[in-house]
Amino acid sequence: DAKTTQPPSMDCAEGRAANLPCNHSTISGNEYVYWYRQIHSQGPQYIIHGLKNNETNEMASLIITEDRKSSTLILPHATLRDTAVYYCIVRSQTGANSKLTFGKGITLSVRP
Amino acid sequence: DTAVSQTPKYLVTQMGNDKSIKCEQNLGHDTMYWYKQDSKKFLKIMFSYNNKELIINETVPNRFSPKSPDKAHLNLHINSLELGDSAVYFCASSQDRSGVNTGELFFGEGSRLTVL
């Protein structure tokens, strides 16, 4: 049972911002939004997570809507190395729903 | 200095054999995991251990037996290998903070198992 919905793929030009959307309309109050990515043939890599406030780190920004039913991961200046599958995951930090369950993700292709 | 290391990286074996994949993390984390990524690229959690104690067992066939000799190691032993076991197996670790699993997992590079 998918808790998140992502488009299957998108592309963007190198140097431009990549905005990756995610819908999670059934998110519970104690569930966080996580983003991971998997570059081809590598292990998944944690990017960022948040509960309700927008978050920013050295890799990306996470914008969560006020009703928390959707979010956007922003890579401010995409490079070719950002080509990967990006996973949006909803999870609580304790209890039965604390497993990190990966869906199909969105394949981001950054073009030169 | 690899944070989560798995060996071997590649493993090719015959059906019916028994094989092991080893995982070690040097991050001082409390929790370790095994994930399986099949040919359709779905990543599924198999097991998680916290301080050597089994926390999650996702209805994996009992041919798969994880073993955690200490909190820095989580090995995966597979008996009587089947064709459907062919996949990439990822080990990961994470740190609890104040009893809360932060969900920030560090993954290894994967071990590609091919069963012929």
Coordinates of N, CA and C in Angstrom, one line a residue:
Chain A
D1 N 0.9 -1.2 0.0 CA 0.0 0.0 0.0 C 0.9 1.2 0.0
A2 N 0.9 1.9 -1.2 CA 1.7 3.0 -1.3 C 1.2 4.2 -0.5
K3 N 2.1 4.8 0.3 CA 1.7 6.0 1.0 C 2.1 7.2 0.3
T4 N 2.9 7.1 -0.8 CA 3.3 8.3 -1.5 C 3.1 8.0 -3.0
T5 N 2.8 9.1 -3.7 CA 2.7 9.0 -5.2 C 3.6 10.0 -5.8
Q6 N 4.4 9.5 -6.8 CA 5.4 10.3 -7.5 C 5.2 10.0 -9.0
P7 N 5.4 11.1 -9.8 CA 5.5 10.8 -11.3 C 6.6 9.8 -11.6
P8 N 6.5 9.1 -12.6 CA 7.6 8.1 -12.9 C 8.9 8.7 -13.3
S9 N 8.8 9.8 -14.0 CA 10.1 10.4 -14.4 C 9.9 11.9 -14.7
M10 N 11.1 12.6 -14.7 CA 11.1 13.9 -15.2 C 12.6 14.3 -15.6
D11 N 12.7 15.4 -16.3 CA 14.1 15.8 -16.6 C 14.2 17.3 -16.4
C12 N 15.4 17.7 -16.3 CA 15.7 19.1 -16.2 C 17.1 19.4 -16.8
A13 N 17.3 20.6 -17.1 CA 18.6 21.0 -17.7 C 19.6 21.2 -16.6
E14 N 20.9 20.9 -16.9 CA 22.0 21.1 -16.0 C 22.0 22.6 -15.6
G15 N 22.3 22.8 -14.3 CA 22.4 24.1 -13.8 C 21.0 24.7 -13.4
R16 N 20.0 24.2 -13.8 CA 18.6 24.7 -13.4 C 18.2 23.9 -12.1
A17 N 17.1 24.5 -11.5 CA 16.6 23.8 -10.3 C 15.7 22.7 -10.8
A18 N 15.8 21.6 -10.0 CA 15.0 20.4 -10.2 C 14.0 20.4 -9.1
N19 N 12.7 20.4 -9.4 CA 11.6 20.4 -8.4 C 10.9 19.0 -8.5
L20 N 11.1 18.2 -7.6 CA 10.5 16.8 -7.6 C 9.3 16.8 -6.7
P21 N 8.1 16.5 -7.3 CA 6.9 16.5 -6.4 C 6.6 15.2 -5.8
C22 N 5.8 15.2 -4.7 CA 5.4 14.0 -4.1 C 4.1 14.2 -3.4
N23 N 3.1 13.3 -3.6 CA 1.8 13.4 -2.9 C 1.8 12.4 -1.8
H24 N 1.3 12.8 -0.7 CA 1.1 11.9 0.5 C -0.1 12.3 1.2
S25 N -1.2 12.2 0.6 CA -2.5 12.7 1.1 C -3.0 12.0 2.4
T26 N -2.5 10.8 2.6 CA -2.9 10.1 3.8 C -1.9 10.1 5.0
I27 N -1.0 11.1 4.9 CA 0.0 11.2 5.9 C -0.6 11.4 7.3
S28 N 0.0 10.7 8.3 CA -0.5 10.9 9.7 C 0.3 12.0 10.4
G29 N -0.3 12.5 11.5 CA 0.3 13.6 12.2 C 1.8 13.4 12.7
N30 N 2.1 12.1 13.0 CA 3.4 11.8 13.5 C 4.4 11.3 12.4
E31 N 4.0 11.4 11.2 CA 4.8 10.8 10.1 C 5.6 11.9 9.4
Y32 N 6.9 11.6 9.2 CA 7.8 12.5 8.5 C 7.8 12.2 7.0
V33 N 8.3 13.2 6.3 CA 8.6 13.0 4.9 C 10.1 12.9 4.7
Y34 N 10.5 11.8 4.1 CA 11.9 11.5 3.8 C 12.1 11.5 2.3
W35 N 13.3 11.9 1.9 CA 13.8 11.7 0.5 C 15.1 11.0 0.5
Y36 N 15.2 10.1 -0.3 CA 16.4 9.3 -0.6 C 16.6 9.3 -2.1
R37 N 17.8 9.1 -2.5 CA 18.0 8.9 -4.0 C 19.0 7.7 -4.2
Q38 N 18.9 7.1 -5.4 CA 19.8 6.0 -5.7 C 20.3 6.3 -7.1
I39 N 21.6 6.5 -7.1 CA 22.3 6.7 -8.3 C 22.6 5.3 -8.9
H40 N 22.6 5.1 -10.2 CA 22.8 3.8 -10.8 C 23.9 3.0 -10.2
S41 N 23.5 1.8 -9.8 CA 24.5 0.8 -9.3 C 25.1 1.2 -7.9
Q42 N 24.5 2.1 -7.3 CA 25.0 2.5 -5.9 C 23.9 2.2 -4.9
G43 N 24.3 2.3 -3.6 CA 23.3 2.2 -2.6 C 22.5 3.4 -2.4
P44 N 21.3 3.4 -1.9 CA 20.5 4.6 -1.7 C 21.2 5.6 -0.8
Q45 N 20.9 6.8 -1.0 CA 21.6 7.9 -0.2 C 20.5 8.8 0.4
Y46 N 20.6 9.0 1.7 CA 19.7 9.9 2.4 C 19.9 11.3 1.9
I47 N 18.8 12.0 1.7 CA 18.9 13.5 1.3 C 18.5 14.4 2.4
I48 N 17.2 14.2 2.8 CA 16.6 15.2 3.7 C 15.4 14.6 4.3
H49 N 14.9 15.2 5.4 CA 13.6 14.8 5.9 C 13.0 16.0 6.7
G50 N 11.7 15.9 6.8 CA 11.0 17.0 7.5 C 9.6 16.6 8.0
L51 N 9.1 17.3 9.0 CA 7.8 17.0 9.6 C 6.7 17.9 9.0
K52 N 6.9 19.2 9.2 CA 6.0 20.2 8.7 C 6.7 21.5 8.3
N53 N 7.8 21.8 8.8 CA 8.5 23.0 8.4 C 9.4 22.7 7.2
N54 N 9.6 23.7 6.4 CA 10.5 23.5 5.3 C 11.9 23.3 5.8
E55 N 12.7 22.5 5.1 CA 14.0 22.1 5.6 C 15.0 22.3 4.4
T56 N 16.2 22.7 4.8 CA 17.3 22.9 3.8 C 18.6 22.3 4.4
N57 N 19.3 21.6 3.5 CA 20.7 21.2 3.9 C 21.6 21.4 2.7
E58 N 22.8 20.9 2.8 CA 23.7 21.2 1.7 C 23.4 20.5 0.4
M59 N 22.5 19.6 0.4 CA 22.1 18.9 -0.8 C 20.8 19.4 -1.4
A60 N 19.9 19.8 -0.6 CA 18.5 20.1 -1.2 C 17.7 20.8 -0.2
S61 N 16.5 21.3 -0.7 CA 15.5 21.9 0.2 C 14.2 21.0 0.1
L62 N 13.5 21.0 1.2 CA 12.3 20.2 1.2 C 11.2 21.2 1.6
I63 N 10.2 21.3 0.7 CA 9.1 22.2 0.9 C 7.8 21.3 1.2
I64 N 7.2 21.5 2.3 CA 6.0 20.7 2.7 C 4.8 21.6 2.7
T65 N 3.8 21.3 2.1 CA 2.6 22.2 2.1 C 2.0 22.2 3.5
E66 N 1.2 23.3 3.7 CA 0.7 23.5 5.0 C -0.2 22.4 5.5
D67 N -1.0 21.8 4.6 CA -1.8 20.6 5.0 C -1.0 19.3 5.0
R68 N 0.2 19.4 4.7 CA 1.2 18.2 4.7 C 0.8 17.1 3.7
K69 N -0.1 17.4 2.8 CA -0.5 16.3 1.9 C 0.4 16.2 0.6
S70 N 1.3 17.1 0.5 CA 2.3 17.0 -0.6 C 3.6 17.7 -0.2
S71 N 4.6 17.4 -1.0 CA 5.9 18.1 -0.7 C 6.7 18.1 -2.0
T72 N 7.7 19.0 -2.0 CA 8.6 19.1 -3.2 C 10.0 19.1 -2.7
L73 N 10.8 18.3 -3.4 CA 12.2 18.3 -3.1 C 12.9 19.2 -4.2
I74 N 13.7 20.1 -3.8 CA 14.3 21.0 -4.7 C 15.8 20.8 -4.7
L75 N 16.3 20.5 -5.9 CA 17.8 20.5 -6.1 C 18.1 21.8 -6.8
P76 N 18.7 22.8 -6.1 CA 18.8 24.2 -6.6 C 19.5 24.3 -7.9
H77 N 20.6 23.6 -8.1 CA 21.4 23.7 -9.3 C 21.8 22.3 -9.7
A78 N 20.9 21.6 -10.5 CA 21.1 20.2 -10.8 C 22.4 20.0 -11.7
T79 N 23.1 19.0 -11.4 CA 24.2 18.6 -12.2 C 24.0 17.2 -12.8
L80 N 24.8 16.8 -13.7 CA 24.7 15.5 -14.3 C 24.7 14.4 -13.3
R81 N 25.5 14.6 -12.2 CA 25.6 13.6 -11.2 C 24.4 13.5 -10.3
D82 N 23.4 14.4 -10.5 CA 22.1 14.2 -9.8 C 21.2 13.3 -10.5
T83 N 21.5 12.8 -11.7 CA 20.7 11.8 -12.4 C 20.6 10.6 -11.5
A84 N 19.3 10.3 -11.1 CA 19.2 9.2 -10.2 C 17.7 8.9 -10.0
V85 N 17.3 7.9 -9.3 CA 15.9 7.6 -8.9 C 15.8 8.3 -7.5
Y86 N 14.8 9.1 -7.3 CA 14.5 9.8 -6.1 C 13.3 9.2 -5.4
Y87 N 13.4 8.8 -4.2 CA 12.3 8.2 -3.4 C 11.8 9.2 -2.4
C88 N 10.5 9.3 -2.4 CA 9.8 10.1 -1.4 C 9.1 9.1 -0.4
I89 N 9.4 9.1 0.8 CA 8.9 8.1 1.8 C 8.3 8.8 3.0
V90 N 7.2 8.2 3.4 CA 6.5 8.7 4.6 C 6.7 7.7 5.7
R91 N 7.1 8.2 6.9 CA 7.4 7.2 8.0 C 7.3 7.9 9.3
S92 N 6.9 7.2 10.3 CA 7.0 7.7 11.7 C 8.3 7.3 12.2
Q93 N 8.7 8.0 13.3 CA 10.0 7.7 13.9 C 10.0 6.6 15.0
T94 N 8.8 6.2 15.3 CA 8.7 5.1 16.3 C 7.5 4.2 15.9
G95 N 7.5 3.0 16.5 CA 6.4 2.2 16.3 C 6.3 1.4 15.0
A96 N 5.1 0.8 14.7 CA 5.0 -0.1 13.6 C 5.2 0.5 12.3
N97 N 5.0 1.8 12.2 CA 5.1 2.5 10.9 C 6.5 3.2 10.7
S98 N 7.5 2.7 11.5 CA 8.8 3.3 11.4 C 9.7 2.7 10.4
K99 N 9.2 1.6 9.7 CA 10.0 1.0 8.6 C 10.2 2.0 7.5
L100 N 11.4 2.0 6.9 CA 11.6 2.8 5.7 C 11.2 2.0 4.5
T101 N 10.1 2.3 3.9 CA 9.5 1.5 2.8 C 9.7 2.3 1.5
F102 N 10.4 1.8 0.6 CA 10.7 2.4 -0.7 C 9.6 2.1 -1.7
G103 N 9.1 3.1 -2.4 CA 8.2 2.8 -3.5 C 9.0 2.8 -4.9
K104 N 8.3 3.2 -5.9 CA 8.9 3.2 -7.2 C 9.9 4.4 -7.5
G105 N 9.6 5.4 -6.8 CA 10.4 6.6 -7.0 C 10.2 7.3 -8.3
I106 N 10.9 8.4 -8.5 CA 10.9 9.2 -9.7 C 12.3 9.2 -10.3
T107 N 12.4 8.9 -11.6 CA 13.7 8.9 -12.2 C 13.9 10.4 -12.7
L108 N 15.0 11.0 -12.2 CA 15.3 12.3 -12.7 C 16.5 12.2 -13.6
S109 N 16.3 12.8 -14.8 CA 17.4 12.8 -15.8 C 17.8 14.2 -16.0
V110 N 19.1 14.5 -15.7 CA 19.6 15.9 -15.9 C 20.3 15.9 -17.2
R111 N 19.9 16.8 -18.1 CA 20.5 16.8 -19.4 C 21.5 18.0 -19.5
P112 N 22.5 17.7 -20.4 CA 23.6 18.8 -20.5 C 23.0 20.1 -21.1
Chain B
D1 N 37.8 5.4 3.6 CA 37.3 4.8 4.8 C 35.8 4.6 4.8
T2 N 35.4 3.4 4.2 CA 34.0 3.2 3.9 C 33.2 3.1 5.2
A3 N 32.0 3.7 5.2 CA 31.2 3.7 6.4 C 30.4 2.4 6.6
V4 N 29.8 1.9 5.5 CA 29.1 0.6 5.5 C 29.7 -0.2 4.4
S5 N 30.3 -1.3 4.8 CA 31.0 -2.1 3.7 C 30.4 -3.5 3.7
Q6 N 30.2 -4.0 2.5 CA 29.7 -5.3 2.3 C 30.6 -6.1 1.5
T7 N 30.7 -7.4 1.8 CA 31.5 -8.4 1.0 C 30.7 -9.7 0.9
P8 N 30.8 -10.3 -0.3 CA 31.4 -9.8 -1.5 C 30.6 -8.8 -2.3
K9 N 31.1 -8.2 -3.2 CA 30.4 -7.2 -4.0 C 29.6 -8.0 -5.1
Y10 N 30.2 -9.1 -5.6 CA 29.5 -9.9 -6.6 C 29.6 -11.4 -6.1
L11 N 28.5 -12.1 -6.4 CA 28.5 -13.5 -5.9 C 27.7 -14.3 -7.0
V12 N 28.3 -15.2 -7.6 CA 27.6 -16.1 -8.6 C 27.7 -17.5 -8.1
T13 N 26.6 -18.2 -8.0 CA 26.5 -19.5 -7.4 C 25.4 -20.3 -8.0
Q14 N 25.5 -21.6 -7.7 CA 24.5 -22.5 -8.3 C 23.3 -22.7 -7.3
M15 N 22.2 -23.0 -7.9 CA 21.0 -23.3 -7.1 C 21.3 -24.4 -6.1
G16 N 20.7 -24.2 -4.9 CA 20.9 -25.2 -3.8 C 22.1 -25.0 -2.9
N17 N 23.0 -24.1 -3.4 CA 24.2 -23.8 -2.5 C 23.8 -22.9 -1.3
D18 N 24.7 -22.8 -0.4 CA 24.5 -21.9 0.8 C 25.6 -20.9 0.7
K19 N 25.2 -19.6 0.9 CA 26.2 -18.5 0.8 C 25.9 -17.5 1.9
S20 N 26.9 -16.7 2.2 CA 26.8 -15.6 3.1 C 27.3 -14.3 2.6
I21 N 26.7 -13.2 3.0 CA 27.1 -11.9 2.7 C 27.4 -11.2 4.0
K22 N 28.5 -10.5 4.1 CA 28.9 -9.9 5.3 C 28.7 -8.4 5.2
C23 N 28.4 -7.8 6.4 CA 28.3 -6.3 6.4 C 28.9 -5.8 7.7
E24 N 29.6 -4.7 7.6 CA 30.2 -4.1 8.7 C 30.0 -2.6 8.6
Q25 N 29.7 -1.9 9.7 CA 29.7 -0.5 9.7 C 30.6 0.1 10.8
N26 N 31.3 1.2 10.4 CA 32.2 1.8 11.4 C 31.7 3.2 11.9
L27 N 30.4 3.3 11.8 CA 29.8 4.6 12.2 C 29.3 4.6 13.7
G28 N 29.4 3.5 14.4 CA 29.0 3.4 15.7 C 27.5 3.4 15.9
H29 N 26.8 3.0 14.8 CA 25.3 3.0 14.8 C 24.8 1.8 15.6
D30 N 23.5 2.0 16.1 CA 22.9 0.9 16.9 C 22.1 0.0 16.0
T31 N 21.6 0.4 14.9 CA 20.6 -0.4 14.1 C 21.2 -0.7 12.7
M32 N 21.0 -1.9 12.3 CA 21.5 -2.4 11.0 C 20.4 -3.1 10.3
Y33 N 20.4 -3.1 8.9 CA 19.3 -3.5 8.1 C 19.9 -4.4 7.0
W34 N 19.0 -5.2 6.4 CA 19.2 -5.8 5.1 C 18.0 -5.5 4.2
Y35 N 18.3 -5.0 3.0 CA 17.3 -4.7 2.0 C 17.6 -5.6 0.8
K36 N 16.6 -5.9 0.1 CA 16.7 -6.7 -1.2 C 16.2 -5.8 -2.3
Q37 N 16.9 -5.7 -3.4 CA 16.5 -5.0 -4.6 C 16.4 -6.0 -5.7
D38 N 15.2 -6.3 -6.2 CA 15.1 -7.3 -7.3 C 15.3 -6.7 -8.7
S39 N 15.1 -7.5 -9.7 CA 15.3 -7.1 -11.0 C 14.4 -5.9 -11.5
K40 N 13.3 -5.8 -10.8 CA 12.4 -4.7 -11.1 C 12.7 -3.4 -10.3
K41 N 13.8 -3.5 -9.6 CA 14.4 -2.3 -8.9 C 13.6 -2.0 -7.6
F42 N 12.7 -2.8 -7.2 CA 12.0 -2.5 -5.9 C 12.9 -2.9 -4.7
L43 N 13.0 -1.9 -3.8 CA 13.8 -2.1 -2.6 C 12.9 -2.5 -1.5
K44 N 13.2 -3.7 -0.9 CA 12.3 -4.1 0.2 C 13.1 -4.5 1.4
I45 N 12.6 -4.0 2.5 CA 13.4 -4.3 3.8 C 13.2 -5.8 4.1
M46 N 14.2 -6.4 4.6 CA 14.1 -7.8 5.0 C 14.2 -8.0 6.5
F47 N 15.2 -7.4 7.0 CA 15.5 -7.5 8.5 C 16.0 -6.2 9.0
S48 N 15.8 -6.0 10.3 CA 16.6 -5.0 11.0 C 16.9 -5.5 12.4
Y49 N 18.1 -5.1 12.8 CA 18.6 -5.4 14.2 C 19.0 -4.1 14.9
N50 N 18.6 -4.1 16.2 CA 19.1 -3.0 17.0 C 19.9 -3.6 18.2
N51 N 21.1 -3.2 18.3 CA 22.0 -3.7 19.3 C 21.9 -5.3 19.4
K52 N 22.1 -5.9 18.3 CA 22.1 -7.3 18.1 C 20.8 -8.0 18.3
E53 N 19.7 -7.3 18.5 CA 18.4 -7.9 18.7 C 17.5 -7.7 17.4
L54 N 16.9 -8.7 17.0 CA 16.1 -8.7 15.8 C 14.8 -7.8 16.1
I55 N 14.6 -6.8 15.2 CA 13.5 -5.9 15.4 C 12.5 -6.1 14.3
I56 N 12.9 -6.2 13.1 CA 12.0 -6.4 11.9 C 12.4 -7.6 11.2
N57 N 11.4 -8.5 10.9 CA 11.6 -9.6 10.1 C 10.4 -9.6 9.1
E58 N 10.6 -9.3 7.9 CA 9.6 -9.0 6.9 C 9.2 -10.3 6.2
T59 N 8.6 -11.3 6.8 CA 8.2 -12.5 6.2 C 9.1 -13.0 5.1
V60 N 10.3 -13.0 5.5 CA 11.4 -13.5 4.6 C 11.4 -15.0 4.8
P61 N 11.6 -15.8 3.7 CA 11.7 -17.3 3.9 C 12.8 -17.6 5.0
N62 N 12.6 -18.7 5.7 CA 13.5 -19.0 6.8 C 14.8 -19.6 6.2
R63 N 15.0 -19.6 4.9 CA 16.3 -19.9 4.3 C 17.2 -18.8 4.5
F64 N 16.7 -17.6 4.8 CA 17.5 -16.4 5.1 C 17.7 -16.3 6.6
S65 N 18.9 -16.3 7.0 CA 19.1 -16.1 8.5 C 20.1 -15.0 8.7
P66 N 19.7 -13.9 9.3 CA 20.7 -12.9 9.6 C 21.3 -13.2 11.0
K67 N 22.6 -12.7 11.1 CA 23.3 -13.0 12.3 C 24.1 -11.7 12.6
S68 N 23.9 -11.3 13.9 CA 24.6 -10.1 14.3 C 25.5 -10.4 15.5
P69 N 26.8 -10.6 15.2 CA 27.7 -11.0 16.3 C 28.0 -9.8 17.3
D70 N 27.9 -8.6 16.7 CA 28.0 -7.4 17.6 C 27.3 -6.3 16.8
K71 N 27.2 -5.1 17.4 CA 26.3 -4.1 16.8 C 27.0 -3.5 15.5
A72 N 28.2 -3.8 15.3 CA 28.9 -3.3 14.1 C 28.8 -4.2 12.9
H73 N 28.3 -5.4 13.1 CA 28.2 -6.4 12.0 C 26.8 -7.0 11.9
L74 N 26.4 -7.2 10.7 CA 25.1 -7.9 10.4 C 25.4 -8.7 9.1
N75 N 25.4 -10.0 9.3 CA 25.7 -10.9 8.2 C 24.4 -11.6 7.8
L76 N 24.4 -11.9 6.5 CA 23.2 -12.6 5.9 C 23.6 -13.9 5.4
H77 N 23.0 -15.0 5.9 CA 23.3 -16.3 5.4 C 22.1 -16.8 4.7
I78 N 22.3 -17.4 3.5 CA 21.2 -17.9 2.7 C 21.4 -19.4 2.4
N79 N 20.5 -20.2 2.8 CA 20.5 -21.6 2.6 C 19.8 -22.0 1.3
S80 N 20.2 -23.1 0.7 CA 19.4 -23.7 -0.5 C 19.0 -22.6 -1.4
L81 N 20.0 -21.9 -2.0 CA 19.7 -20.8 -2.9 C 18.7 -21.2 -4.0
E82 N 17.8 -20.3 -4.4 CA 16.9 -20.4 -5.5 C 17.1 -19.4 -6.5
L83 N 16.6 -19.6 -7.7 CA 16.8 -18.6 -8.8 C 16.2 -17.3 -8.4
G84 N 15.1 -17.3 -7.7 CA 14.4 -16.0 -7.3 C 15.2 -15.2 -6.2
D85 N 16.2 -15.8 -5.7 CA 17.1 -15.1 -4.7 C 18.0 -14.1 -5.4
S86 N 18.1 -14.3 -6.7 CA 19.0 -13.4 -7.5 C 18.6 -11.9 -7.3
A87 N 19.4 -11.1 -6.8 CA 19.0 -9.7 -6.5 C 20.3 -9.0 -6.0
V88 N 20.1 -7.7 -5.8 CA 21.2 -6.9 -5.1 C 20.7 -6.8 -3.7
Y89 N 21.6 -7.1 -2.8 CA 21.3 -7.0 -1.3 C 22.1 -5.9 -0.7
F90 N 21.4 -5.0 -0.1 CA 22.0 -3.8 0.5 C 21.9 -3.9 2.0
C91 N 23.0 -3.6 2.6 CA 23.1 -3.5 4.1 C 23.0 -2.0 4.4
A92 N 22.5 -1.6 5.6 CA 22.4 -0.2 5.9 C 22.5 -0.1 7.5
S93 N 22.8 1.1 7.9 CA 22.8 1.3 9.4 C 22.2 2.6 9.7
S94 N 21.8 2.8 10.9 CA 21.3 4.1 11.4 C 21.4 4.2 12.9
Q95 N 21.3 5.4 13.3 CA 21.6 5.7 14.7 C 20.3 6.2 15.4
D96 N 20.0 5.6 16.5 CA 18.9 6.1 17.3 C 19.4 7.3 18.1
R97 N 18.5 8.3 18.3 CA 18.8 9.4 19.1 C 17.7 9.5 20.1
S98 N 18.0 9.4 21.4 CA 17.1 9.5 22.5 C 15.9 8.4 22.2
G99 N 16.3 7.2 21.8 CA 15.4 6.2 21.6 C 14.5 6.3 20.3
V100 N 14.8 7.3 19.5 CA 14.1 7.4 18.3 C 14.9 7.1 17.1
N101 N 14.4 6.3 16.2 CA 15.2 6.0 15.0 C 15.0 7.1 14.0
T102 N 16.0 7.8 13.7 CA 15.9 9.0 12.9 C 15.5 8.8 11.5
G103 N 15.7 7.5 11.0 CA 15.4 7.2 9.6 C 16.5 7.7 8.6
E104 N 17.6 8.2 9.1 CA 18.7 8.5 8.2 C 19.6 7.3 8.1
L105 N 19.3 6.5 7.1 CA 20.1 5.3 6.9 C 21.3 5.5 6.0
F106 N 22.4 4.9 6.3 CA 23.6 4.8 5.5 C 23.6 3.5 4.9
F107 N 23.6 3.4 3.6 CA 23.6 2.2 2.8 C 25.0 1.8 2.3
G108 N 25.3 0.5 2.3 CA 26.5 0.0 1.6 C 26.3 0.0 0.1
E109 N 27.3 -0.4 -0.6 CA 27.3 -0.4 -2.1 C 26.5 -1.6 -2.7
G110 N 26.1 -2.5 -1.9 CA 25.3 -3.6 -2.4 C 26.2 -4.8 -2.7
S111 N 25.5 -6.0 -2.7 CA 26.1 -7.2 -3.1 C 25.2 -7.9 -4.1
R112 N 25.7 -8.0 -5.3 CA 24.9 -8.6 -6.4 C 25.0 -10.1 -6.4
L113 N 23.9 -10.8 -6.1 CA 23.9 -12.2 -6.0 C 23.2 -12.7 -7.3
T114 N 23.9 -13.6 -8.0 CA 23.3 -14.3 -9.1 C 23.3 -15.8 -8.9
V115 N 22.1 -16.3 -9.0 CA 21.9 -17.8 -8.8 C 21.6 -18.4 -10.1
L116 N 22.4 -19.4 -10.5 CA 22.3 -20.0 -11.8 C 21.6 -21.4 -11.7

